[in-house]
C-alpha cells in the first residue's frame, strides 16, 4: 500500500526580491506615463525619422558627386528640399487661397439653395427638412452648441501655434538627424561584440533600405496621385482643382483607406459641379487605383517592403488603432523592419543548428 504524504511547503520571498518586483512595476508605470505625456513629441520624432530616411539618399548622392563633408551635403539637401516646398507654396498657395475665398463667397448661395429646396443639395430640405432641424437645434442649444463655436477663436489660435511649432521642430529634428544619424548608428554598432557587428550592420542596412524605400516611394506615389487628380479636375472645369489635388496627395499617404476617402470627397464635389464630371472623376479614380495597386506600388515597393497584402492590412489596422493616422503611416515600414529582424534571426538560428550538428548526422 502506497501512502501519499502531503508535505506543506513554505515559499519564502526575500524582502529584496519583493522590493525589486515593486520597483520594476513602478518603473514600467512611470515609463508608460512618460510615453503617454510626451506622445506628441514622440510623434514629431517619428515623422522626423521618416523624413531623414527619405532625404538621406540625396545626401549620399551629393557626397558621391563632389560634396565630401556630410555636414555640407546634409545642409545642401535640406536647403534644396526646403526651397522646393517654398517654391511649391508660392506657386500653389495663392491659387489655393483664391479658391478657398471663392468657396466662402459662394457658401451663402449654397445655403440659400439648401434652405429653399433648390440645387443639387436641395433634397436635404425637401426630404430631411434640414432648415427646420437646424432652427430647432438653435432654439434648444443655441448657435454655439450647433456650430461648436464655444471657444473657437482660442482653439483655432492654439491649433495654428501648435502647427507652427510642430513644423519648425520637425524641420530642425530632421536636419540634426541627417547630420548626426550615421554617428549615432556607428556608436551603437561599436557597443556590440566585434564578431557580431557585420551581422547587425547587414540588418541595419536592410532596415534602412526597407524604411527609406517605403517613405520615398509613398511620397512619390502621393505626388503622382495629387498631380493627376488636379489635371483631370482642371480639364473637366471642376472648381477648387488645386485644393482638391492637394487633399488627394495628403490622403493618399494613408495606406488602404486614404485613397478611397479622397475619391469619395472629390467625387462629391465633382457631382455638385455636374453629373458628367462626377461620373468621369469616379471612373478616373477606379482606373487610377488599379494602376497604383498593380503597377506603381509593386514597382516602388517591390525591392524594399516585401510584405503580403494580409500582413499589410493587419499592420495598418493595428497601427491605426494604436496611433491613428501616424500609426497607419508607420505600420508598413515597422512591419517590414520586424520582418527583416525575424528573417535574420531564423537564418542565424539555422546556421547555429548546422554548426552544432555532429558530422554524419542528418536531420529528418
PDB file of N, CA and C in Angstrom, residues 16 20 89 101 127 135 141 164 166-167 177 189 212 221 240 247 251 266 273 285 288 312 343-345 354:
ATOM      1  N   UNK A  16      14.318  41.662  -0.456  1.00  0.00           N
ATOM      2  CA  UNK A  16      14.992  42.247  -1.621  1.00  0.00           C
ATOM      3  C   UNK A  16      14.253  41.890  -2.918  1.00  0.00           C
ATOM      4  N   UNK A  20      12.438  44.510  -5.391  1.00  0.00           N
ATOM      5  CA  UNK A  20      12.832  44.562  -6.807  1.00  0.00           C
ATOM      6  C   UNK A  20      11.614  44.451  -7.713  1.00  0.00           C
ATOM      7  N   UNK A  89       4.875  76.322 -52.452  1.00  0.00           N
ATOM      8  CA  UNK A  89       3.945  77.176 -51.718  1.00  0.00           C
ATOM      9  C   UNK A  89       3.633  78.465 -52.466  1.00  0.00           C
ATOM     10  N   UNK A 101     -11.340  81.330 -50.798  1.00  0.00           N
ATOM     11  CA  UNK A 101     -12.151  82.550 -50.705  1.00  0.00           C
ATOM     12  C   UNK A 101     -13.377  82.474 -51.609  1.00  0.00           C
ATOM     13  N   UNK A 127     -36.507  66.504 -48.392  1.00  0.00           N
ATOM     14  CA  UNK A 127     -36.686  65.170 -47.822  1.00  0.00           C
ATOM     15  C   UNK A 127     -36.403  65.104 -46.324  1.00  0.00           C
ATOM     16  N   UNK A 135     -32.968  75.027 -37.065  1.00  0.00           N
ATOM     17  CA  UNK A 135     -33.640  76.027 -36.232  1.00  0.00           C
ATOM     18  C   UNK A 135     -34.028  75.449 -34.878  1.00  0.00           C
ATOM     19  N   UNK A 141     -30.306  74.563 -28.063  1.00  0.00           N
ATOM     20  CA  UNK A 141     -28.952  74.610 -27.533  1.00  0.00           C
ATOM     21  C   UNK A 141     -28.193  75.863 -27.837  1.00  0.00           C
ATOM     22  N   UNK A 164       2.627  75.499 -36.167  1.00  0.00           N
ATOM     23  CA  UNK A 164       3.882  76.182 -36.495  1.00  0.00           C
ATOM     24  C   UNK A 164       5.035  75.607 -35.678  1.00  0.00           C
ATOM     25  N   UNK A 166       5.207  72.641 -34.353  1.00  0.00           N
ATOM     26  CA  UNK A 166       5.477  71.270 -34.817  1.00  0.00           C
ATOM     27  C   UNK A 166       6.297  71.279 -36.098  1.00  0.00           C
ATOM     28  N   UNK A 167       5.947  72.135 -37.048  1.00  0.00           N
ATOM     29  CA  UNK A 167       6.669  72.183 -38.321  1.00  0.00           C
ATOM     30  C   UNK A 167       8.120  72.599 -38.112  1.00  0.00           C
ATOM     31  N   UNK A 177      19.113  64.946 -37.446  1.00  0.00           N
ATOM     32  CA  UNK A 177      19.214  63.503 -37.710  1.00  0.00           C
ATOM     33  C   UNK A 177      20.043  63.227 -38.949  1.00  0.00           C
ATOM     34  N   UNK A 189      26.764  50.346 -33.107  1.00  0.00           N
ATOM     35  CA  UNK A 189      27.494  49.174 -33.577  1.00  0.00           C
ATOM     36  C   UNK A 189      28.745  48.947 -32.741  1.00  0.00           C
ATOM     37  N   UNK A 212      13.482  53.475 -45.796  1.00  0.00           N
ATOM     38  CA  UNK A 212      13.749  54.573 -46.721  1.00  0.00           C
ATOM     39  C   UNK A 212      13.044  54.391 -48.054  1.00  0.00           C
ATOM     40  N   UNK A 221       4.393  58.347 -54.909  1.00  0.00           N
ATOM     41  CA  UNK A 221       3.062  57.920 -55.348  1.00  0.00           C
ATOM     42  C   UNK A 221       2.012  58.968 -54.988  1.00  0.00           C
ATOM     43  N   UNK A 240     -11.978  74.443 -57.517  1.00  0.00           N
ATOM     44  CA  UNK A 240     -11.088  74.072 -56.421  1.00  0.00           C
ATOM     45  C   UNK A 240     -10.196  72.888 -56.806  1.00  0.00           C
ATOM     46  N   UNK A 247      -5.479  67.825 -51.426  1.00  0.00           N
ATOM     47  CA  UNK A 247      -6.163  66.944 -50.482  1.00  0.00           C
ATOM     48  C   UNK A 247      -5.941  65.474 -50.847  1.00  0.00           C
ATOM     49  N   UNK A 251      -4.141  62.676 -48.471  1.00  0.00           N
ATOM     50  CA  UNK A 251      -4.869  61.485 -48.055  1.00  0.00           C
ATOM     51  C   UNK A 251      -4.271  60.209 -48.643  1.00  0.00           C
ATOM     52  N   UNK A 266     -13.679  64.006 -53.437  1.00  0.00           N
ATOM     53  CA  UNK A 266     -13.526  64.675 -54.731  1.00  0.00           C
ATOM     54  C   UNK A 266     -14.708  64.325 -55.636  1.00  0.00           C
ATOM     55  N   UNK A 273     -20.670  69.815 -59.266  1.00  0.00           N
ATOM     56  CA  UNK A 273     -20.390  70.638 -60.438  1.00  0.00           C
ATOM     57  C   UNK A 273     -21.242  70.191 -61.626  1.00  0.00           C
ATOM     58  N   UNK A 285     -10.811  57.637 -60.753  1.00  0.00           N
ATOM     59  CA  UNK A 285     -10.262  57.107 -59.513  1.00  0.00           C
ATOM     60  C   UNK A 285     -10.234  55.579 -59.517  1.00  0.00           C
ATOM     61  N   UNK A 288      -7.309  54.748 -61.773  1.00  0.00           N
ATOM     62  CA  UNK A 288      -6.041  55.115 -61.149  1.00  0.00           C
ATOM     63  C   UNK A 288      -5.702  54.172 -59.995  1.00  0.00           C
ATOM     64  N   UNK A 312       0.079  43.530 -44.619  1.00  0.00           N
ATOM     65  CA  UNK A 312      -0.099  44.980 -44.762  1.00  0.00           C
ATOM     66  C   UNK A 312      -1.400  45.423 -44.110  1.00  0.00           C
ATOM     67  N   UNK A 343      13.688  37.503 -40.170  1.00  0.00           N
ATOM     68  CA  UNK A 343      14.385  36.707 -41.179  1.00  0.00           C
ATOM     69  C   UNK A 343      15.846  36.472 -40.776  1.00  0.00           C
ATOM     70  N   UNK A 344      16.505  37.519 -40.245  1.00  0.00           N
ATOM     71  CA  UNK A 344      17.897  37.361 -39.813  1.00  0.00           C
ATOM     72  C   UNK A 344      17.984  36.389 -38.646  1.00  0.00           C
ATOM     73  N   UNK A 345      17.026  36.467 -37.723  1.00  0.00           N
ATOM     74  CA  UNK A 345      17.046  35.555 -36.564  1.00  0.00           C
ATOM     75  C   UNK A 345      16.875  34.115 -37.001  1.00  0.00           C
ATOM     76  N   UNK A 354      23.193  24.087 -37.755  1.00  0.00           N
ATOM     77  CA  UNK A 354      24.064  23.311 -38.637  1.00  0.00           C
ATOM     78  C   UNK A 354      25.457  23.159 -38.057  1.00  0.00           C
TER      79      UNK A 354
END
